[in-house]
Amino acid sequence: MEVKTPMMENRILYVRLPCNPIFPIGVVYLSDHVHKQFPNIEQRILDLGTVPPLDYTSALDRSIDEFKPTLLVFSWRDIQIYAPVGGRGGNPLQNAFEFYYAKNPLLKLRGGFGGLRIFIAYYVELWQNQGLIKRGLKRAQKYNADARVVVGGGAVSVFYEQLGKSFPQGTIISVGEGETLLEKLLSGRDFRDERCYVVGETQPRKRLIHEQPTPIEKTACNYDYIESIWPEFNYYLQEQDFYIGVQTKRGCPHNCCYCVYTVVEGKQVRINPADEVVAEMRQLYNRGIRNFGFTDAQFIPARKFIDDAIELLQKIVDSGMTDIHWAAYIRADNLTPELCDLMAKTGMNYFEIGITSGSQELVRKMRMGYNLRTVLQNCRDLKAAGFNDLVSVNYSFNVIDERPETIRQTVAYHRELERIFGADKVEPAIFFIGLQPHTHLEEYAFKEGILKPGYDPMSLMPWTAKKLLWNPEPLGSFFGEVCLQAWQQNPNDFGREVMKILEEKLGCADLEAALSAPIETKEKQLAGVS
Ligand code: B12
Ligand code: SF4
């Protein structure tokens, strides 16, 4: 690999902003890439995900005082907490539903208080992270007057337009992967053609996030080096329940109406060479890691990538790492019996089927581009291959054109999955889609007058949050009541309880009805949104 000369004596401090401890693979890859390009640049990683909240500022100050960085790379992973289960501030979905839909005033009040707690925690976290960035820059400038800040990561990629106003002048705001941006910045080249903008100098280009990322050639991350620049690396090695991130590819070619991954990573799928992925896993394996999380937007994005997945899994088998487990986002329509065999053999022990609905008609309307019948067949193959672990099936009700008939179809589909894997092995995960900017669903919301252009997607004000939570009427209140009943009756098995109540109230369709979608030209179909 060509070694480049940086413009000046650079010292880079990567600060992963506070979030639940999840392996900070983004800053690890960035620093690895920079090291391969500029081996003489000094780097350091500070992961605030492993630091207790009261120590954030002192840990940041200490790192800056010791390291005296010229460039601060802040990585902000997540902001949005419309999670179906316990988020950082409790169960946001339950609180929101109690507040919006409960008939019992006491429950409504409880929801209101819970919501207020989440609301405060959310804004405190936003202010806190913005404060850490400002503080870091000021402190670094004490040592190097020209010190700069670059900010990126998942949260920034989604909310780059809104976040601009909260960062200091001159901050470079990056969307999506940051390797080439940093490379250009460090070699003093113009970086403004990368997916970024500079606060106070430029406005984000229109449709910036839709620009294609510059491809890079990924090689195995050098963990000996990472260990040398990250004093707290061991934190993630000690606990056996962490799934350490490994990326095997970038990009997703699909268009699912609510999804922004395909925009953040781009539609072009770029596969990391299997030998490099295995070499990276091997380094972690040798350090005692047995649980791996493939962090791809989709592990098997389309049928034409099945061979790549087979090659990778076969190489894992050949490497002798036989006692590992792994998890990933998987489109269950892109499986073959051979692939199923390898998935079971290599230790896939958690499997999410993100079908969203068990009604083929709705799956098509949400532009998800797959066939539910194929998914069932592939699940049978997976079971036959010996997969016997937990399957989480993601359902998001009420996204578009949901009706009692389509709910019955989802119930029928779910029951069939239970027949395949065993009822105790299939867990329905009930999500409500948190509407995200730059998605087709957002365009649809504009078209239907549900949201107005210029709305703030980061707002947690009750009237905006209700829309972003995406549970529109006429069925919104019905789902609200069903969920409240489920939390009351069986809070520890919420998903299964929701399915049970829906079946009691509406019944169960014929599986065949769920699997066949009539061709239709209804106006509401999302395909009509340009
Ligand atoms: C895989 C994944 C998961 C997996 C993680 C598995 C694992 N063991 O690591 C699981 C399922 C556990 C997960 C969970 C959650 N996730 Co998630 N996840 C992703 C996904 C698909 C990939 C993230 C990833 O690791 N990519 C690979 C690494 C290498 O990329 P990266 O970290 O993004 O870093 C690159 C760039 O961002 C950039 N970069 C990063 N930092 C910086 C800094 C600078 C200065 C620059 C220039 C560039 C830069 O360069 C890096 C290298 O290319 C993204 C969506 C996506 N496609 O990006 C969502 C995403 C990060 N998740 C998100 C969320 C919200 C969550 C949850 C909070 C969901 C929830 N409500 O419960 C949880 C919480 C996790 C936690 N903190 O506890 C959001 C965050 C944004 C937001 N909406 O707030 C994202 C963006 C999805 C989305 N569109 O909403 N997630
Ligand atoms: S397949 Fe998954 S990652 Fe790709 S667009 Fe659909 S939901 Fe997003």
Coordinates of C-alpha atoms and ligand atoms in Angstrom, one line a residue:
M1 CA 0.0 0.0 0.0
E2 CA 1.3 3.5 -0.9
V3 CA 2.5 5.5 2.1
K4 CA 1.4 9.1 2.0
T5 CA 3.0 12.1 3.6
P6 CA 0.7 14.3 5.7
M7 CA 0.6 18.0 5.3
M8 CA 1.9 18.8 8.8
E9 CA 2.6 17.1 12.1
N10 CA -0.9 15.7 12.8
R11 CA -2.0 14.1 16.0
I12 CA -5.5 12.6 15.8
L13 CA -7.7 12.0 18.8
Y14 CA -10.8 9.9 18.0
V15 CA -13.6 10.4 20.5
R16 CA -16.5 8.0 20.4
L17 CA -19.3 10.0 22.0
P18 CA -21.3 8.4 24.8
C19 CA -23.6 5.6 23.9
N20 CA -24.4 2.1 25.2
P21 CA -21.2 0.1 25.2
I22 CA -21.2 -1.3 21.7
F23 CA -17.9 -2.0 20.0
P24 CA -16.8 1.3 18.4
I25 CA -16.0 -0.3 15.0
G26 CA -16.4 3.0 13.2
V27 CA -13.4 4.7 14.9
V28 CA -11.4 1.5 14.9
Y29 CA -11.7 1.3 11.1
L30 CA -11.0 5.0 10.5
S31 CA -7.9 4.9 12.6
D32 CA -6.7 1.7 11.0
H33 CA -7.2 3.2 7.6
V34 CA -5.4 6.4 8.5
H35 CA -2.5 4.4 9.9
K36 CA -2.2 2.4 6.7
Q37 CA -2.1 5.6 4.7
F38 CA 0.0 7.7 7.0
P39 CA 2.0 5.4 9.3
N40 CA 3.8 8.3 10.9
I41 CA 0.7 10.1 12.2
E42 CA 0.1 9.6 16.0
Q43 CA -3.4 8.6 16.9
R44 CA -5.3 7.8 20.1
I45 CA -8.8 6.5 20.7
L46 CA -11.1 7.6 23.6
D47 CA -14.3 5.6 23.8
L48 CA -16.8 7.5 26.1
G49 CA -19.1 4.5 25.7
T50 CA -17.0 2.8 28.4
V51 CA -16.8 5.8 30.7
P52 CA -19.4 6.6 33.5
P53 CA -21.4 9.7 32.7
L54 CA -20.0 11.8 35.6
D55 CA -16.5 11.3 34.1
Y56 CA -17.1 12.3 30.5
T57 CA -15.6 15.7 30.7
S58 CA -12.7 14.8 32.9
A59 CA -11.8 11.8 30.6
L60 CA -12.0 14.1 27.6
D61 CA -9.9 16.8 29.2
R62 CA -7.3 14.3 30.4
S63 CA -7.0 12.7 26.9
I64 CA -6.5 16.1 25.3
D65 CA -4.1 17.4 27.9
E66 CA -2.0 14.2 27.6
F67 CA -2.2 13.8 23.8
K68 CA -2.5 17.4 22.6
P69 CA -4.3 16.5 19.4
T70 CA -4.3 18.7 16.2
L71 CA -7.4 17.0 14.9
L72 CA -10.4 15.8 16.9
V73 CA -12.5 13.1 15.2
F74 CA -15.8 12.9 17.1
S75 CA -17.9 9.8 16.3
W76 CA -21.6 10.0 17.2
R77 CA -23.3 6.7 16.8
D78 CA -27.0 7.0 17.7
I79 CA -29.5 9.6 18.7
Q80 CA -32.9 8.1 18.0
I81 CA -34.5 6.0 20.7
Y82 CA -37.8 5.0 19.3
A83 CA -36.9 1.5 20.3
P84 CA -39.5 -1.2 20.9
V85 CA -37.8 -2.3 24.1
G86 CA -35.9 -0.6 26.9
G87 CA -33.9 2.3 25.5
R88 CA -31.5 4.4 27.5
G89 CA -34.4 6.2 29.2
G90 CA -36.8 3.3 29.8
N91 CA -39.3 2.0 27.3
P92 CA -40.0 4.9 25.0
L93 CA -42.6 3.1 23.0
Q94 CA -44.7 2.1 26.0
N95 CA -44.5 5.6 27.5
A96 CA -45.5 7.2 24.2
F97 CA -48.4 4.8 23.7
E98 CA -49.7 5.3 27.3
F99 CA -49.5 9.0 26.8
Y100 CA -51.2 9.0 23.4
Y101 CA -53.7 6.2 23.6
A102 CA -54.5 5.2 27.2
K103 CA -58.2 5.8 28.2
N104 CA -57.4 5.5 31.9
P105 CA -56.2 8.9 33.1
L106 CA -53.7 7.4 35.6
L107 CA -52.1 5.4 32.9
K108 CA -52.0 8.5 30.6
L109 CA -50.4 10.4 33.4
R110 CA -47.8 7.7 33.9
G111 CA -47.1 7.8 30.2
G112 CA -46.8 11.5 30.4
F113 CA -44.3 11.4 33.2
G114 CA -42.3 8.5 31.6
G115 CA -42.4 10.5 28.3
L116 CA -41.1 13.6 30.1
R117 CA -38.2 11.6 31.5
I118 CA -37.3 10.4 28.1
F119 CA -37.8 13.8 26.6
I120 CA -35.4 15.3 29.2
A121 CA -32.8 12.5 28.9
Y122 CA -32.9 12.9 25.1
Y123 CA -32.3 16.7 25.1
V124 CA -29.7 16.4 27.9
E125 CA -27.8 13.9 25.8
L126 CA -27.9 16.2 22.7
W127 CA -26.7 19.2 24.7
Q128 CA -24.1 17.1 26.4
N129 CA -22.6 15.7 23.2
Q130 CA -22.6 19.1 21.6
G131 CA -21.0 20.5 24.7
L132 CA -18.3 17.8 24.6
I133 CA -17.4 18.7 21.0
K134 CA -17.2 22.4 21.9
R135 CA -15.2 21.8 25.0
G136 CA -12.8 19.4 23.2
L137 CA -12.1 21.9 20.5
K138 CA -11.4 24.8 22.9
R139 CA -9.1 22.7 25.0
A140 CA -7.2 21.3 22.0
Q141 CA -6.8 24.8 20.7
K142 CA -5.0 25.7 23.9
Y143 CA -2.2 23.4 22.7
N144 CA -2.5 23.9 18.9
A145 CA -4.3 27.1 17.8
D146 CA -5.1 25.4 14.4
A147 CA -6.8 22.3 16.0
R148 CA -9.9 21.3 14.0
V149 CA -12.9 19.2 14.6
V150 CA -14.5 16.6 12.3
V151 CA -17.8 15.0 13.3
G152 CA -19.3 11.9 11.8
G153 CA -20.9 8.5 12.6
G154 CA -24.4 7.0 12.2
A155 CA -26.3 9.7 14.0
V156 CA -24.5 12.5 12.1
S157 CA -25.2 10.7 8.8
V158 CA -28.9 10.7 9.4
F159 CA -29.3 14.1 11.0
Y160 CA -26.4 16.0 9.3
E161 CA -28.7 18.9 8.2
Q162 CA -30.1 19.5 11.6
L163 CA -26.9 19.1 13.6
G164 CA -24.9 21.8 11.7
K165 CA -26.3 24.6 13.8
S166 CA -25.1 23.0 17.0
F167 CA -21.4 22.7 16.2
P168 CA -18.6 25.2 16.3
Q169 CA -17.7 27.3 13.2
G170 CA -15.3 25.4 11.0
T171 CA -16.5 21.9 12.1
I172 CA -16.4 19.5 9.2
I173 CA -19.6 17.4 9.2
S174 CA -19.3 14.1 7.5
V175 CA -22.0 11.8 6.1
G176 CA -21.4 8.0 5.8
E177 CA -18.0 6.4 5.7
G178 CA -15.2 8.8 6.6
E179 CA -12.0 7.1 5.3
T180 CA -11.5 9.1 2.1
L181 CA -12.5 12.4 3.7
L182 CA -9.9 12.0 6.4
E183 CA -7.3 10.9 3.8
K184 CA -7.9 14.0 1.8
L185 CA -8.0 16.3 4.8
L186 CA -4.7 14.9 6.1
S187 CA -2.9 15.2 2.9
G188 CA -4.1 18.8 2.4
R189 CA -6.2 18.0 -0.6
D190 CA -9.6 19.6 -1.2
F191 CA -12.0 17.4 0.6
R192 CA -15.2 19.2 -0.1
D193 CA -16.2 16.8 -2.9
E194 CA -16.6 14.1 -0.2
R195 CA -20.0 13.8 1.5
C196 CA -19.4 16.6 3.9
Y197 CA -19.8 20.3 4.6
V198 CA -18.1 22.9 6.8
V199 CA -20.1 24.8 9.5
G200 CA -20.1 28.5 8.8
E201 CA -18.5 28.1 5.3
T202 CA -21.0 26.0 3.3
Q203 CA -24.5 24.7 3.4
P204 CA -25.0 21.0 2.9
R205 CA -25.5 20.4 -0.8
K206 CA -29.0 19.4 -1.8
R207 CA -29.3 15.6 -1.7
L208 CA -25.8 15.3 -0.3
I209 CA -26.6 12.0 1.4
H210 CA -27.7 10.5 -1.9
E211 CA -24.2 11.0 -3.4
Q212 CA -22.3 7.8 -3.8
P213 CA -19.5 7.2 -1.3
T214 CA -15.9 6.9 -2.7
P215 CA -15.1 3.2 -2.6
I216 CA -12.0 2.1 -0.6
E217 CA -10.2 -1.2 -0.6
K218 CA -10.7 -2.8 2.8
T219 CA -8.0 -4.9 4.3
A220 CA -8.0 -6.7 7.7
C221 CA -7.9 -4.2 10.5
N222 CA -4.6 -4.4 12.3
Y223 CA -5.6 -5.0 15.9
D224 CA -2.0 -5.0 17.2
Y225 CA -1.9 -1.3 16.1
I226 CA -5.4 -0.6 17.5
E227 CA -4.4 -2.0 20.8
S228 CA -1.4 0.3 20.9
I229 CA -3.5 3.5 20.5
W230 CA -6.6 2.5 22.5
P231 CA -5.7 2.1 26.2
E232 CA -9.2 0.7 27.1
F233 CA -9.5 -1.8 24.2
N234 CA -9.5 -4.6 26.8
Y235 CA -12.9 -3.5 28.1
Y236 CA -14.6 -5.3 25.2
L237 CA -12.5 -8.4 25.5
Q238 CA -13.3 -9.1 29.2
E239 CA -17.1 -9.5 28.9
Q240 CA -18.1 -12.5 26.8
D241 CA -21.5 -11.1 25.9
F242 CA -20.2 -8.4 23.5
Y243 CA -20.7 -9.1 19.8
I244 CA -17.6 -7.5 18.3
G245 CA -18.3 -5.7 15.0
V246 CA -16.8 -6.9 11.8
Q247 CA -17.8 -5.4 8.5
T248 CA -17.9 -7.8 5.5
K249 CA -19.4 -5.4 2.9
R250 CA -20.9 -1.9 2.5
G251 CA -24.0 -0.9 0.7
C252 CA -27.5 -2.2 0.0
P253 CA -29.2 -2.1 -3.4
H254 CA -32.8 -2.1 -2.1
N255 CA -35.4 0.6 -1.6
C256 CA -37.4 -0.4 1.4
C257 CA -39.6 2.6 2.0
Y258 CA -38.6 3.4 5.6
C259 CA -34.9 2.6 5.4
V260 CA -32.0 5.1 5.3
Y261 CA -29.2 2.5 5.4
T262 CA -29.3 2.2 1.7
V263 CA -28.8 5.9 1.4
V264 CA -26.1 6.2 4.1
E265 CA -24.0 3.4 2.7
G266 CA -25.1 3.8 -0.9
K267 CA -26.8 1.4 -3.3
Q268 CA -23.5 0.0 -4.6
V269 CA -22.5 -3.1 -2.7
R270 CA -18.8 -3.3 -2.1
I271 CA -17.5 -6.7 -0.8
N272 CA -14.5 -6.8 1.5
P273 CA -12.2 -9.7 0.4
A274 CA -13.2 -12.8 2.4
D275 CA -9.5 -13.6 3.3
E276 CA -9.2 -10.1 4.8
V277 CA -12.4 -10.5 6.8
V278 CA -11.3 -13.9 8.1
A279 CA -7.8 -12.5 8.9
E280 CA -9.5 -9.7 10.9
M281 CA -11.7 -12.2 12.8
R282 CA -8.7 -14.4 13.5
Q283 CA -6.9 -11.5 15.3
L284 CA -10.0 -11.0 17.5
Y285 CA -10.4 -14.8 18.0
N286 CA -6.8 -15.0 19.2
R287 CA -7.6 -12.4 21.8
G288 CA -10.5 -14.6 23.1
I289 CA -13.4 -13.1 21.1
R290 CA -16.0 -15.7 20.2
N291 CA -19.0 -13.5 19.4
F292 CA -19.0 -11.5 16.2
G293 CA -21.6 -9.1 14.9
F294 CA -21.4 -8.6 11.1
T295 CA -22.3 -4.9 10.9
D296 CA -23.3 -4.9 7.3
A297 CA -26.5 -3.1 6.4
Q298 CA -27.4 -6.5 4.9
F299 CA -25.2 -9.6 5.1
I300 CA -26.7 -11.0 1.9
P301 CA -28.1 -8.0 0.1
A302 CA -29.3 -9.8 -3.0
R303 CA -29.1 -13.2 -4.7
K304 CA -26.1 -12.3 -6.7
F305 CA -24.1 -11.9 -3.4
I306 CA -25.0 -15.4 -2.2
D307 CA -21.7 -16.8 -3.6
D308 CA -19.7 -14.1 -1.6
A309 CA -21.5 -15.1 1.6
I310 CA -20.8 -18.8 0.9
E311 CA -17.1 -18.0 0.2
L312 CA -16.8 -16.1 3.5
L313 CA -18.5 -18.7 5.6
Q314 CA -16.6 -21.5 4.0
K315 CA -13.4 -19.7 4.7
I316 CA -14.4 -19.3 8.4
V317 CA -15.0 -23.1 8.5
D318 CA -11.6 -23.7 6.9
S319 CA -9.9 -21.3 9.4
G320 CA -10.8 -23.7 12.2
M321 CA -12.7 -21.0 14.2
T322 CA -15.4 -23.6 15.0
D323 CA -16.6 -22.4 18.4
I324 CA -17.7 -18.9 17.4
H325 CA -21.2 -17.3 17.2
W326 CA -22.3 -14.5 14.9
A327 CA -25.3 -12.3 14.2
A328 CA -26.2 -10.1 11.3
Y329 CA -29.1 -8.5 9.5
I330 CA -30.2 -11.0 6.9
R331 CA -32.7 -10.9 4.1
A332 CA -34.1 -14.4 4.4
D333 CA -35.2 -14.4 0.8
N334 CA -31.5 -14.7 -0.3
L335 CA -30.7 -18.1 1.1
T336 CA -29.9 -21.5 -0.5
P337 CA -29.7 -24.8 1.2
E338 CA -25.9 -24.7 0.9
L339 CA -25.8 -21.2 2.5
C340 CA -28.2 -22.4 5.3
D341 CA -25.9 -25.3 6.1
L342 CA -22.9 -23.0 6.4
M343 CA -24.8 -20.5 8.5
A344 CA -25.7 -23.2 11.0
K345 CA -22.3 -24.7 10.8
T346 CA -20.4 -21.4 11.5
G347 CA -22.5 -20.6 14.5
M348 CA -25.1 -18.1 13.5
N349 CA -27.0 -18.0 16.7
Y350 CA -29.2 -15.0 16.4
F351 CA -31.3 -14.4 13.3
E352 CA -33.6 -11.4 12.6
I353 CA -36.1 -11.8 9.8
G354 CA -37.0 -8.2 9.0
I355 CA -40.1 -8.9 7.0
T356 CA -42.1 -6.0 8.5
S357 CA -45.4 -7.6 7.5
G358 CA -46.7 -11.0 6.8
S359 CA -48.8 -9.7 4.0
Q360 CA -47.2 -10.0 0.6
E361 CA -49.4 -7.1 -0.6
L362 CA -47.9 -4.8 2.0
V363 CA -44.4 -6.0 1.6
R364 CA -44.7 -5.0 -2.0
K365 CA -46.2 -1.6 -1.2
M366 CA -43.4 -0.9 1.2
R367 CA -41.0 -1.6 -1.8
M368 CA -39.2 -4.3 0.1
G369 CA -38.8 -6.3 -3.0
Y370 CA -39.1 -9.8 -1.7
N371 CA -41.2 -12.8 -1.8
L372 CA -42.7 -14.1 1.5
R373 CA -43.2 -17.6 0.0
T374 CA -39.4 -17.8 -0.6
V375 CA -38.7 -16.6 2.9
L376 CA -40.8 -19.5 4.3
Q377 CA -39.1 -22.0 2.1
N378 CA -35.7 -20.7 3.2
C379 CA -36.7 -20.9 6.8
R380 CA -37.5 -24.5 6.3
D381 CA -34.1 -25.1 4.8
L382 CA -32.5 -23.3 7.7
K383 CA -34.3 -25.5 10.2
A384 CA -33.4 -28.6 8.2
A385 CA -29.8 -27.4 8.3
G386 CA -29.9 -27.7 12.1
F387 CA -30.5 -24.1 13.0
N388 CA -32.2 -24.4 16.4
D389 CA -31.7 -21.0 18.1
L390 CA -33.9 -18.0 18.6
V391 CA -35.4 -16.3 15.6
S392 CA -36.6 -12.7 16.0
V393 CA -39.2 -11.7 13.4
N394 CA -39.6 -7.9 13.0
Y395 CA -43.1 -6.7 12.4
S396 CA -43.9 -3.0 12.0
F397 CA -47.6 -2.7 11.8
N398 CA -49.5 0.2 10.2
V399 CA -46.7 1.4 7.8
I400 CA -48.9 1.8 4.8
D401 CA -52.4 0.6 3.8
E402 CA -52.7 -1.8 6.8
R403 CA -56.2 -3.2 7.2
P404 CA -57.9 -5.9 9.3
E405 CA -57.4 -8.2 6.4
T406 CA -53.6 -7.6 6.2
I407 CA -53.3 -8.0 10.0
R408 CA -55.0 -11.4 9.7
Q409 CA -52.5 -12.3 7.0
T410 CA -49.5 -11.3 9.3
V411 CA -51.0 -13.5 12.0
A412 CA -51.2 -16.4 9.6
Y413 CA -47.7 -15.9 8.4
H414 CA -46.4 -15.7 11.9
R415 CA -48.2 -18.9 12.9
E416 CA -46.5 -20.7 9.9
L417 CA -43.1 -19.5 11.1
E418 CA -43.9 -21.0 14.5
R419 CA -44.8 -24.3 12.9
I420 CA -41.4 -24.2 11.2
F421 CA -39.1 -23.2 14.1
G422 CA -41.3 -24.0 17.1
A423 CA -43.4 -21.4 18.9
D424 CA -40.9 -20.9 21.7
K425 CA -38.1 -20.2 19.2
V426 CA -39.9 -17.5 17.2
E427 CA -40.1 -14.2 18.8
P428 CA -42.2 -11.5 17.2
A429 CA -40.5 -8.1 17.7
I430 CA -43.1 -5.4 17.4
F431 CA -41.6 -2.2 16.1
F432 CA -43.2 1.0 15.1
I433 CA -41.3 2.6 12.3
G434 CA -39.5 5.7 13.5
L435 CA -39.8 7.9 10.4
Q436 CA -36.4 9.0 9.2
P437 CA -35.3 11.7 6.9
H438 CA -34.2 11.0 3.3
T439 CA -36.5 7.9 3.0
H440 CA -39.4 7.2 0.7
L441 CA -41.7 7.1 3.7
E442 CA -40.8 10.7 4.4
E443 CA -41.7 11.7 0.8
Y444 CA -44.9 9.8 1.3
A445 CA -45.6 11.7 4.5
F446 CA -45.1 15.0 2.6
K447 CA -47.4 13.8 -0.2
E448 CA -50.1 12.8 2.2
G449 CA -49.8 16.0 4.2
I450 CA -48.8 14.1 7.3
L451 CA -45.6 16.2 7.6
K452 CA -44.6 19.5 6.1
P453 CA -41.2 20.0 4.5
G454 CA -39.0 21.8 7.0
Y455 CA -40.2 19.8 10.0
D456 CA -37.5 18.9 12.5
P457 CA -36.9 15.1 12.4
M458 CA -34.9 15.4 15.6
S459 CA -37.8 17.0 17.6
L460 CA -39.2 15.0 20.4
M461 CA -42.1 17.5 21.0
P462 CA -45.2 15.3 21.5
W463 CA -47.0 16.5 18.4
T464 CA -44.0 15.8 16.1
A465 CA -42.9 12.6 17.9
K466 CA -46.4 11.2 17.4
K467 CA -46.1 11.6 13.7
L468 CA -42.5 10.3 13.6
L469 CA -43.5 7.3 15.6
W470 CA -45.6 6.4 12.5
N471 CA -48.8 4.9 13.7
P472 CA -51.3 6.8 11.7
E473 CA -55.1 6.7 12.0
P474 CA -57.5 5.1 11.3
L475 CA -55.7 2.1 12.8
G476 CA -53.4 4.1 15.1
S477 CA -55.7 4.0 18.1
F478 CA -56.5 0.4 17.6
F479 CA -52.8 -0.6 17.6
G480 CA -52.3 1.7 20.6
E481 CA -55.0 -0.1 22.6
V482 CA -53.7 -3.6 21.6
C483 CA -50.2 -2.7 22.7
L484 CA -51.4 -1.3 26.0
Q485 CA -53.4 -4.4 26.6
A486 CA -50.4 -6.6 25.8
W487 CA -48.1 -4.6 28.2
Q488 CA -50.7 -5.0 30.9
Q489 CA -51.4 -8.7 30.4
N490 CA -47.9 -10.0 29.7
P491 CA -45.2 -7.4 29.7
N492 CA -42.4 -10.0 29.6
D493 CA -43.7 -11.5 26.4
F494 CA -45.0 -8.4 24.7
G495 CA -44.6 -9.5 21.1
R496 CA -46.4 -12.9 21.5
E497 CA -49.1 -11.2 23.5
V498 CA -49.7 -8.7 20.7
M499 CA -50.0 -11.5 18.2
K500 CA -52.4 -13.3 20.5
I501 CA -54.7 -10.3 21.0
L502 CA -54.7 -9.5 17.3
E503 CA -55.7 -13.0 16.5
E504 CA -58.5 -12.9 19.2
K505 CA -59.8 -9.7 17.9
L506 CA -59.5 -10.2 14.1
G507 CA -58.8 -13.8 13.5
C508 CA -56.3 -15.5 11.2
A509 CA -56.3 -15.5 7.4
D510 CA -55.5 -18.4 5.1
L511 CA -51.7 -18.6 4.6
E512 CA -52.3 -18.6 0.9
A513 CA -54.0 -15.2 1.2
A514 CA -50.9 -13.8 3.0
L515 CA -48.6 -15.1 0.3
S516 CA -50.4 -13.8 -2.8
A517 CA -50.6 -10.1 -3.6
P518 CA -53.1 -8.9 -6.1
I519 CA -51.6 -6.6 -8.7
E520 CA -53.1 -3.2 -8.1
T521 CA -52.8 0.4 -9.0
K522 CA -54.1 2.0 -5.9
E523 CA -53.0 5.6 -5.6
K524 CA -51.6 5.1 -2.1
Q525 CA -49.1 2.6 -3.3
L526 CA -45.6 3.9 -2.4
A527 CA -44.4 3.1 -5.9
G528 CA -46.3 6.2 -6.9
V529 CA -44.0 8.4 -4.8
S530 CA -41.2 9.5 -7.0
Ligands
B12_1 C1 -25.1 -3.0 12.5 C2 -25.9 -1.9 13.3 C3 -26.4 -2.2 14.5 C4 -26.1 -3.5 15.2 C5 -24.7 -3.4 15.8 C6 -24.0 -4.7 15.8 C7 -22.6 -4.6 16.4 N1 -22.3 -5.6 17.2 O1 -21.8 -3.7 16.2 C8 -27.2 -3.5 16.3 C9 -28.4 -4.4 15.8 C10 -26.8 -4.1 17.7 C11 -27.6 -2.1 16.4 C12 -28.3 -1.5 17.4 C13 -28.8 -0.2 17.5 N2 -28.7 0.7 16.5 CO1 -27.8 0.4 14.9 N3 -27.0 0.2 13.2 C14 -26.2 -0.7 12.6 C15 -25.8 -0.2 11.2 C16 -26.6 -1.1 10.2 C17 -24.3 -0.3 10.9 C18 -23.4 0.3 12.0 C19 -22.0 -0.1 11.8 O2 -21.4 -0.7 12.7 N4 -21.5 0.1 10.6 C20 -20.1 -0.3 10.3 C21 -19.1 0.7 10.8 C22 -17.7 0.5 10.3 O3 -19.5 2.0 10.4 P1 -19.8 3.2 11.3 O4 -19.7 2.9 12.7 O5 -21.0 3.9 10.9 O6 -18.6 4.2 11.0 C23 -18.3 4.6 9.7 C24 -19.0 5.9 9.4 O7 -20.1 6.2 10.1 C25 -17.9 7.0 9.5 N5 -17.7 7.6 10.8 C26 -17.9 7.2 12.0 N6 -17.6 8.1 12.9 C27 -17.0 9.1 12.2 C28 -16.4 10.3 12.6 C29 -15.9 11.1 11.7 C30 -15.4 12.4 12.1 C31 -16.0 10.8 10.3 C32 -15.4 11.7 9.3 C33 -16.6 9.6 9.9 C34 -17.1 8.8 10.9 O8 -16.7 6.2 9.1 C35 -16.8 4.9 9.7 C36 -16.0 3.9 8.9 O9 -16.5 3.9 7.5 C37 -26.3 1.3 11.2 C38 -26.9 1.8 9.9 C39 -25.8 1.9 8.8 N7 -26.0 1.3 7.7 O10 -24.9 2.7 9.0 C40 -27.3 1.4 12.3 C41 -27.4 2.6 13.2 C42 -26.0 3.1 13.5 N8 -28.1 2.2 14.4 C43 -28.9 3.1 14.8 C44 -29.6 2.9 16.0 C45 -30.6 4.0 16.4 C46 -29.5 1.8 16.8 C47 -30.2 1.5 18.2 C48 -30.2 2.7 19.1 C49 -31.6 1.1 17.8 C50 -32.5 1.1 19.0 N9 -33.4 2.0 18.9 O11 -32.5 0.2 19.8 C51 -29.4 0.3 18.7 C52 -28.5 0.7 19.9 C53 -27.2 0.2 19.9 C54 -26.5 0.6 21.1 N10 -25.7 1.6 21.1 O12 -26.7 0.0 22.1 C55 -28.9 4.3 14.0 C56 -28.2 5.5 14.5 C57 -28.7 6.9 14.0 C58 -30.0 7.2 14.8 N11 -31.2 7.1 14.1 O13 -30.0 7.6 15.9 C59 -28.3 3.8 12.6 C60 -27.5 4.8 11.8 C61 -29.5 3.2 11.8 C62 -30.5 4.3 11.5 N12 -30.6 4.7 10.3 O14 -31.3 4.7 12.3 N13 -27.2 -1.4 15.3
SF4_2 S1 -32.9 -4.5 2.6 FE1 -32.6 -3.8 4.7 S2 -30.8 -2.4 4.5 FE2 -31.6 -2.7 2.5 S3 -33.0 -1.0 2.1 FE3 -34.2 -2.8 2.9 S4 -34.3 -2.5 5.1 FE4 -32.7 -1.1 4.3

